[in-house]
Amino acid sequence: MNCSQAKKFLDSCGQSHVLAFWKELGPAERKALLAQISRLDARDIATCRKALAAGAASVPDTSKGVAPRVAVLKGAKLKEAVAAGEKEIAAGRVAALLVAGGQGSRLGYNGPKGCYSIGPVTGAPLFFFHARKILARSIRYGARIPFYVMTSEANRAATEECFRDNGYFGLDPEDVFFFTQGMWPGMDRNGSLLLESKGKIFMSPDGHGGLLAALKRSGALADMKKRGIKSVFFFQVDNPLVEVADPAFIGYHVMNRSEYSLKLCAKRDPYEKVGMPMRFGEKYRMVEYTEMTKDQCERKSANGELYFLYGSPAIHVFDRAFLEREAAREMPVHLAFKKIAHIDAKGRAVKPSEPNGYKFEKFIFDILPNAKRVAFLAFDQKDEFSPVKNAEGNDSPATCRADMQARWRRILAGGGVTVEESVALEIDPAMILDSRDVVERGLLV
Ligand code: UTP
C-alpha cells in the first residue's frame, strides 16, 4: 500500500486525520504506518463506530433470568461421565484450547502471563502446568491432544520463545498450534481513530471473543477438523488449577450432545465478580455481575442457598462444529471507556487523567445463546480454580501458590501419602496428575 492508496482508504472510512503528520515522519515510520493501515479492515472500523453510536448499551433487563439446572456428578453418574470422556480422549477427538492473549494489566507483569513464574518451588511458568497436564492425559490415554494457544500480536513471539526454551514442556511441537488474535483500533467519543504517536494508530486486542475469527483465519479450525477433533476444552491462562481436558467434563458434554458446556462453581459470596449463566425462555445467556440487581445477587432458594449460586470461571467444552458455525457469524461488540494516551490534532502528547476513549472487545460467552444444546456441570472451586489476576491480595500469585500446594496435598492424601504443612511442595502434573498416579507410581510406601 502506498500513501495515496492509504489516503483513499482512510477517506472512505472518515479517518483521513491518521495521515495528519505524514510529512514529519521518517522513511521507517512511514513504512510502518502504511503497513498498519493496510491491516485495518473497513468492516471492523464500521463495526466499532456502530457499537459506539449504539452507546455503552443500556444494561439489559435480567429480571426474567432463571437459574440454570447444574449437574453435580457423584458415584455411578460420575463414573459414567469419566468413562465417556476417557473414550473421547483415547479416540483422539479432544483438543485443548487456551486463550493467552490478555494484557495482564492488573498483575502488572511485563510479558505473556503464561510465562509468569508460579511454581512454588521451581518457579515454573503458568504454561508449564497447563502443558504438563495435557502431556499426562495424552500418555495415560495413548492419544494425541493437540494444544491450540491464542496469543496477541504483542505477546506471540515471547510465548513461542517460552515454549521453545522449555522444550515445549515435553509436548510434541507438531501438536502445539500458536495463533494470534486480532487487534482493533481505539476511538475517541466521535468515532475517530486515536494516534498513539504521529506514525502509529492506537490498537488493542479484540478480546477473548476474538478467538473465533482468529481460529478461522489462522487455519486452526481447519487443523482441528483434519485431525478429527470433536470436543474442544477451552480454558484461560491464569488458572493453574484447571483440570485441562478433564474426562468427567468432556464425558458429560458428549453424553448430553451439548454444543457448549460450562463448568460452574458456587460463588464465595453473593457479590462475587463472576459471570452468571441464566436461562431466558429457551435460551441461555451469560449475565455479567454488573448486570445483576442487588435482589438477584441476594435471592435465596427454599433450601437457604443462593438462587443464583453458580458462576462461570470460563472453563468450557465446545463442539468443534459449533465453533465453526459461530466463526462464520458476527459477534456483539462491547465498549470499554478507558484512559488512552494519544497525540491530539495539534501533535501534542496527551496523557489523560480521566477516560477519554474507547477500546472494543468481543466476549466468547456471547455465543452461548446460539448453542442448540447446553450443559452445566458443578465443580469444587478449591480443587480447580485459583486465578492469578492481581499483584497482591485476592486472586494473586500468593493465594494461587497456597491453593496449588493445598490441592497437591489433597492429591497425595488421596493416594495415602501425608505431607506436613511446613514442607514446600510442588508436583509436576506429568508425574502425578491425580491420586491414581500416587498409588500406581509406587509413591505409596
Ligand atoms: P482477563 O479478562 O483476566 O484479562 O482475561 P487479562 O488481560 O488477562 O488481565 P487484565 O484484565 O488486563 O488484568 C481472561 C483470559 O482471557 C484472555 C487472557 O489471556 C486470559 O486467559 N484474553 C483476554 C485474551 O486471550 N485476549 C484478550 O484480548 C483478553
XYZ file of C-alpha atoms and ligand atoms in Angstrom:
474
model
C 0.000 0.000 0.000
C 1.362 3.428 -0.898
C 0.474 6.809 0.564
C -2.238 7.700 -1.938
C -3.889 4.281 -1.538
C -3.763 4.735 2.227
C -5.301 8.188 1.907
C -8.099 6.889 -0.295
C -8.843 4.069 2.161
C -8.823 6.385 5.176
C -11.014 8.975 3.418
C -13.523 6.249 2.637
C -13.811 5.408 6.357
C -13.804 9.016 7.544
C -10.344 8.704 9.137
C -8.163 10.977 6.988
C -6.620 12.618 10.100
C -4.475 9.493 10.556
C -2.057 10.907 7.950
C -2.006 14.407 9.506
C 1.670 14.142 10.469
C 2.858 12.234 7.393
C 5.304 14.992 6.412
C 7.039 14.782 9.785
C 7.658 11.024 9.588
C 10.936 9.392 8.570
C 11.046 6.556 5.999
C 10.844 3.743 8.578
C 7.896 5.348 10.382
C 6.090 5.910 7.088
C 6.599 2.303 6.115
C 5.326 1.071 9.489
C 2.268 3.343 9.357
C 1.377 2.202 5.844
C 1.723 -1.417 6.946
C -0.577 -0.736 9.893
C -3.170 0.978 7.687
C -3.046 -1.898 5.192
C -4.001 -4.283 8.028
C -7.036 -2.212 9.024
C -10.348 -3.647 7.961
C -13.008 -1.143 6.870
C -15.685 -3.513 8.242
C -14.031 -3.525 11.695
C -13.948 0.275 11.732
C -17.610 0.378 10.726
C -18.481 -2.237 13.392
C -16.712 -0.242 16.110
C -18.367 3.010 15.029
C -21.745 1.307 15.023
C -21.125 -0.014 18.526
C -20.123 3.472 19.620
C -23.235 5.026 18.091
C -25.391 2.459 19.896
C -23.765 3.657 23.117
C -22.480 1.684 26.061
C -25.718 -0.262 25.579
C -28.290 0.197 28.265
C -27.948 -2.504 30.916
C -30.095 -5.396 29.638
C -33.126 -6.431 31.662
C -32.068 -9.540 33.545
C -35.149 -9.715 35.777
C -36.630 -12.641 33.808
C -33.458 -14.698 34.151
C -33.815 -18.186 35.620
C -31.002 -20.115 37.289
C -29.796 -22.992 35.078
C -30.011 -26.629 36.115
C -26.489 -27.542 37.164
C -25.373 -31.171 37.444
C -23.364 -32.317 40.446
C -21.830 -35.644 39.429
C -21.245 -38.317 42.057
C -20.959 -42.114 42.261
C -22.211 -44.061 39.222
C -23.080 -40.903 37.266
C -19.559 -39.570 37.715
C -18.051 -42.910 36.661
C -20.229 -42.965 33.574
C -19.159 -39.447 32.565
C -15.477 -40.220 33.188
C -15.715 -43.360 31.046
C -17.371 -41.407 28.209
C -14.689 -38.695 28.412
C -11.853 -41.213 28.514
C -13.258 -42.861 25.408
C -13.398 -39.498 23.632
C -9.805 -38.651 24.561
C -8.490 -42.109 23.665
C -10.163 -41.823 20.258
C -8.166 -38.628 19.598
C -11.273 -36.469 19.386
C -10.275 -33.941 22.102
C -8.248 -30.728 21.765
C -7.149 -28.170 24.360
C -7.682 -24.501 23.558
C -6.026 -21.804 25.641
C -6.681 -18.070 25.417
C -3.471 -16.318 26.391
C -3.677 -13.023 24.535
C -4.606 -10.832 27.513
C -2.534 -7.891 28.670
C -2.471 -8.902 32.334
C -2.619 -5.254 33.364
C -3.821 -5.975 36.915
C -0.890 -8.321 37.561
C 1.496 -5.760 36.103
C 3.799 -8.418 34.642
C 5.796 -7.356 31.641
C 5.389 -10.347 29.342
C 2.851 -13.024 28.434
C 1.022 -14.061 31.621
C 1.666 -17.699 30.710
C 5.399 -17.102 31.260
C 4.750 -15.823 34.791
C 6.656 -17.910 37.322
C 4.077 -19.612 39.561
C 5.614 -22.944 40.641
C 6.031 -22.578 44.423
C 9.358 -24.454 44.447
C 10.772 -24.484 40.904
C 9.294 -21.199 39.725
C 7.876 -22.975 36.655
C 5.683 -20.751 34.482
C 1.901 -20.989 34.205
C 2.271 -22.572 30.746
C 4.191 -25.460 32.355
C 1.235 -26.606 34.451
C -1.189 -26.465 31.531
C 1.103 -28.248 29.082
C 2.151 -30.957 31.554
C -1.499 -31.838 32.255
C -2.068 -32.250 28.525
C 1.038 -34.435 28.334
C -0.130 -36.543 31.294
C -3.535 -37.220 29.750
C -2.049 -37.835 26.349
C 0.252 -40.509 27.833
C -2.440 -42.003 30.058
C -4.908 -42.447 27.191
C -2.352 -43.107 24.436
C -3.718 -40.349 22.238
C -2.691 -37.006 20.818
C -4.313 -33.963 22.387
C -3.463 -31.026 20.163
C -2.902 -27.789 22.060
C -4.111 -24.546 20.426
C -2.691 -21.415 22.046
C -4.114 -17.999 21.243
C -1.720 -15.084 21.750
C -1.926 -11.380 20.982
C 0.278 -9.667 18.397
C 2.247 -8.211 21.290
C 2.970 -11.484 23.114
C 3.161 -14.048 20.275
C 6.961 -14.060 19.916
C 7.611 -14.218 23.662
C 5.049 -17.003 24.064
C 6.627 -19.135 21.356
C 10.060 -18.462 22.804
C 8.909 -19.653 26.234
C 7.673 -22.938 24.721
C 10.868 -23.389 22.662
C 13.180 -22.606 25.598
C 11.344 -25.183 27.687
C 11.326 -27.938 25.051
C 7.573 -27.423 24.579
C 7.243 -28.741 28.142
C 7.600 -32.256 26.745
C 4.811 -31.940 24.161
C 5.413 -32.778 20.517
C 5.812 -29.389 18.757
C 3.666 -30.847 15.954
C 0.770 -30.845 18.404
C 1.182 -27.231 19.539
C -0.516 -24.639 17.328
C 0.003 -20.932 18.061
C -2.312 -18.381 16.540
C -2.833 -14.668 17.017
C -5.989 -12.812 17.912
C -6.992 -9.637 16.080
C -6.348 -6.056 17.092
C -8.942 -3.337 16.976
C -8.293 0.385 16.810
C -9.354 2.578 19.737
C -11.591 5.582 19.089
C -12.476 8.888 20.676
C -16.088 9.774 21.511
C -16.712 10.807 17.897
C -15.541 7.564 16.337
C -12.176 8.937 15.171
C -9.163 6.662 15.409
C -6.597 7.696 18.019
C -2.908 8.053 17.252
C -0.529 6.518 19.765
C 2.279 8.516 18.158
C 2.447 10.595 14.997
C 3.165 7.478 12.971
C 1.174 4.837 14.837
C -2.538 4.126 15.305
C -3.578 3.070 18.814
C -4.743 -0.562 18.707
C -5.722 -3.087 21.388
C -6.542 -6.838 21.379
C -10.114 -7.633 20.296
C -10.939 -9.598 23.492
C -11.147 -13.350 24.129
C -14.149 -13.418 21.774
C -11.648 -12.583 19.031
C -10.913 -16.287 19.360
C -13.452 -17.380 16.772
C -12.244 -15.117 13.967
C -8.632 -15.968 14.846
C -9.316 -19.724 14.880
C -10.759 -19.444 11.411
C -8.190 -17.029 9.970
C -5.209 -18.988 11.263
C -6.345 -22.357 9.942
C -6.644 -23.750 13.483
C -10.280 -24.717 12.924
C -9.354 -26.484 9.690
C -6.497 -28.239 11.524
C -8.925 -29.450 14.208
C -11.236 -30.811 11.536
C -8.396 -32.578 9.735
C -7.368 -34.235 12.988
C -10.914 -35.441 13.665
C -11.388 -33.262 16.756
C -14.910 -33.208 18.126
C -14.665 -31.716 21.634
C -12.623 -28.609 22.380
C -11.643 -27.925 26.001
C -11.385 -24.137 26.469
C -9.537 -22.515 29.358
C -7.785 -19.320 30.474
C -4.103 -18.884 31.079
C -4.229 -17.541 34.628
C -5.633 -20.591 36.446
C -3.014 -23.316 37.011
C -5.520 -25.475 38.897
C -7.702 -26.049 35.846
C -8.176 -29.748 35.020
C -7.225 -29.449 31.369
C -9.118 -31.981 29.212
C -10.976 -33.279 32.287
C -12.585 -36.612 31.263
C -15.643 -36.122 33.511
C -16.444 -32.754 31.944
C -15.787 -33.921 28.390
C -17.828 -37.057 29.020
C -20.740 -35.073 30.430
C -20.586 -32.780 27.388
C -20.606 -35.713 24.964
C -23.347 -37.621 26.795
C -25.562 -34.530 26.613
C -24.763 -33.990 22.912
C -24.048 -30.455 24.030
C -22.655 -27.731 21.771
C -21.440 -25.518 24.614
C -20.820 -26.894 28.113
C -19.813 -24.813 31.101
C -18.150 -25.776 34.347
C -19.556 -23.670 37.136
C -18.631 -23.183 40.759
C -20.574 -21.927 43.755
C -19.985 -18.251 44.462
C -17.935 -17.446 47.548
C -20.198 -14.520 48.367
C -23.375 -13.077 46.814
C -21.473 -10.275 45.106
C -18.543 -12.240 43.716
C -17.459 -10.783 40.402
C -18.181 -13.726 38.139
C -20.435 -14.147 35.118
C -23.708 -15.911 35.829
C -25.366 -18.003 33.114
C -29.136 -17.577 33.161
C -31.968 -19.018 31.117
C -34.287 -16.640 29.291
C -37.074 -18.712 27.747
C -35.361 -21.400 25.686
C -32.001 -19.666 25.524
C -29.127 -19.155 27.908
C -27.090 -16.003 28.251
C -24.128 -15.038 30.402
C -25.159 -12.221 32.708
C -22.228 -10.140 33.882
C -22.011 -9.329 37.573
C -22.506 -5.659 36.742
C -25.864 -6.523 35.160
C -27.254 -8.258 38.250
C -29.556 -6.426 40.626
C -28.944 -6.494 44.378
C -32.101 -8.607 44.774
C -30.819 -11.135 42.265
C -27.451 -11.343 43.985
C -29.055 -11.944 47.377
C -32.047 -14.096 46.352
C -32.247 -17.406 48.243
C -33.753 -20.764 47.289
C -36.039 -22.649 49.667
C -33.018 -24.614 50.951
C -31.341 -21.384 52.032
C -28.694 -21.438 49.296
C -28.224 -18.550 46.892
C -30.679 -18.931 44.000
C -28.079 -17.704 41.519
C -25.409 -19.841 43.108
C -23.189 -20.934 40.264
C -20.802 -18.590 38.459
C -18.619 -19.211 35.433
C -14.826 -19.172 35.704
C -14.591 -19.592 31.891
C -13.923 -23.326 31.701
C -15.832 -24.653 28.717
C -16.111 -27.533 26.294
C -17.214 -26.629 22.787
C -18.353 -28.850 19.997
C -15.923 -28.190 17.145
C -18.690 -27.912 14.534
C -20.429 -25.325 16.748
C -17.260 -23.203 16.807
C -17.113 -23.477 13.028
C -20.717 -22.332 12.706
C -20.180 -19.425 15.091
C -16.939 -18.335 13.404
C -18.980 -17.513 10.323
C -21.209 -15.086 12.273
C -20.701 -11.564 13.573
C -20.260 -11.272 17.329
C -21.550 -8.432 19.506
C -19.037 -5.717 20.329
C -18.515 -4.390 23.856
C -17.170 -0.947 24.679
C -14.667 -0.147 27.398
C -14.245 3.546 28.237
C -10.545 3.975 29.123
C -7.735 6.458 29.583
C -5.922 6.318 26.251
C -2.697 8.299 25.840
C -2.591 9.773 22.348
C -1.455 12.586 20.058
C -4.006 15.356 19.581
C -4.827 17.208 16.353
C -2.072 19.729 17.044
C 0.520 16.990 17.503
C 0.720 17.300 21.302
C 1.069 14.222 23.507
C -1.992 13.842 25.756
C -1.893 11.738 28.940
C -5.487 11.802 30.166
C -6.326 11.572 33.847
C -9.909 10.587 33.063
C -11.258 8.096 30.495
C -11.263 9.712 27.086
C -11.619 6.967 24.534
C -12.989 3.542 23.752
C -11.476 0.114 23.363
C -13.587 -2.553 21.686
C -13.806 -6.196 22.676
C -15.678 -9.381 21.905
C -16.501 -11.940 24.624
C -16.504 -15.662 23.922
C -19.568 -16.318 26.073
C -21.691 -14.186 23.723
C -22.114 -17.301 21.581
C -23.951 -19.078 24.432
C -27.479 -18.132 23.231
C -26.695 -19.632 19.821
C -25.928 -23.098 21.159
C -28.691 -25.588 20.405
C -27.795 -27.713 23.414
C -26.086 -26.508 26.580
C -24.882 -28.408 29.664
C -23.781 -27.130 33.080
C -21.558 -29.058 35.446
C -20.658 -28.046 39.008
C -17.131 -28.342 40.360
C -15.377 -27.565 43.597
C -13.622 -24.219 43.381
C -10.862 -25.159 45.823
C -9.734 -28.004 43.563
C -9.865 -26.348 40.173
C -9.946 -22.577 40.303
C -7.451 -20.117 41.703
C -6.611 -17.491 39.102
C -3.654 -15.129 39.096
C -5.320 -11.787 38.394
C -3.891 -9.243 40.835
C -0.369 -8.486 42.032
C -1.483 -8.695 45.680
C -4.481 -9.631 47.807
C -7.260 -11.783 46.366
C -6.522 -13.915 43.305
C -2.828 -13.093 43.453
C 0.312 -15.242 42.984
C 0.448 -15.750 46.770
C -3.123 -17.087 47.076
C -2.663 -19.180 43.946
C 0.569 -20.833 45.179
C -1.082 -21.632 48.510
C -4.094 -23.151 46.689
C -1.810 -25.185 44.402
C 0.017 -26.640 47.380
C -3.207 -27.408 49.231
C -4.503 -29.192 46.133
C -1.316 -31.246 45.820
C -1.556 -32.222 49.473
C -5.092 -33.472 48.859
C -3.936 -35.416 45.777
C -1.176 -37.083 47.788
C -3.523 -37.743 50.695
C -5.965 -39.395 48.261
C -3.170 -41.874 47.493
C -2.361 -42.376 51.163
C 0.630 -40.028 51.428
C 0.660 -37.294 54.056
C 2.894 -34.256 53.653
C 3.243 -31.810 56.502
C 2.068 -28.244 56.010
C 5.557 -26.924 56.657
C 7.048 -28.783 53.658
C 7.297 -26.703 50.481
C 5.622 -28.840 47.865
C 5.409 -28.808 44.083
C 4.238 -31.577 41.806
C 4.817 -31.918 38.084
C 1.391 -32.905 36.692
C 3.093 -35.140 34.113
C 4.431 -37.211 37.033
C 1.391 -37.113 39.287
C -1.814 -35.888 37.738
C -4.131 -37.218 40.415
C -4.331 -39.606 43.359
C -4.422 -42.596 40.993
C -0.828 -41.808 39.955
C 0.286 -41.668 43.579
C -0.740 -45.275 44.011
C 0.223 -46.569 40.559
C 3.651 -44.948 40.534
C 4.584 -46.577 43.800
C 4.667 -43.475 45.957
C 2.595 -45.339 48.488
C 5.138 -46.948 50.779
P -8.774 -11.207 31.681
O -10.120 -10.671 31.406
O -8.479 -11.626 33.067
O -7.716 -10.161 31.172
O -8.521 -12.416 30.685
P -6.143 -10.119 31.276
O -5.697 -9.360 30.086
O -5.511 -11.476 31.455
O -5.859 -9.307 32.591
P -6.205 -7.767 32.923
O -7.711 -7.655 32.898
O -5.534 -6.909 31.886
O -5.625 -7.583 34.286
C -9.110 -13.669 30.847
C -8.450 -14.608 29.841
O -8.720 -14.175 28.524
C -7.502 -13.993 27.818
C -6.448 -13.774 28.879
O -5.160 -14.093 28.394
C -6.928 -14.711 29.970
O -6.544 -16.042 29.694
N -7.665 -12.834 26.904
C -8.182 -11.660 27.358
C -7.260 -12.973 25.606
O -6.774 -14.045 25.187
N -7.389 -11.900 24.785
C -7.916 -10.718 25.178
O -7.998 -9.772 24.376
C -8.325 -10.607 26.519
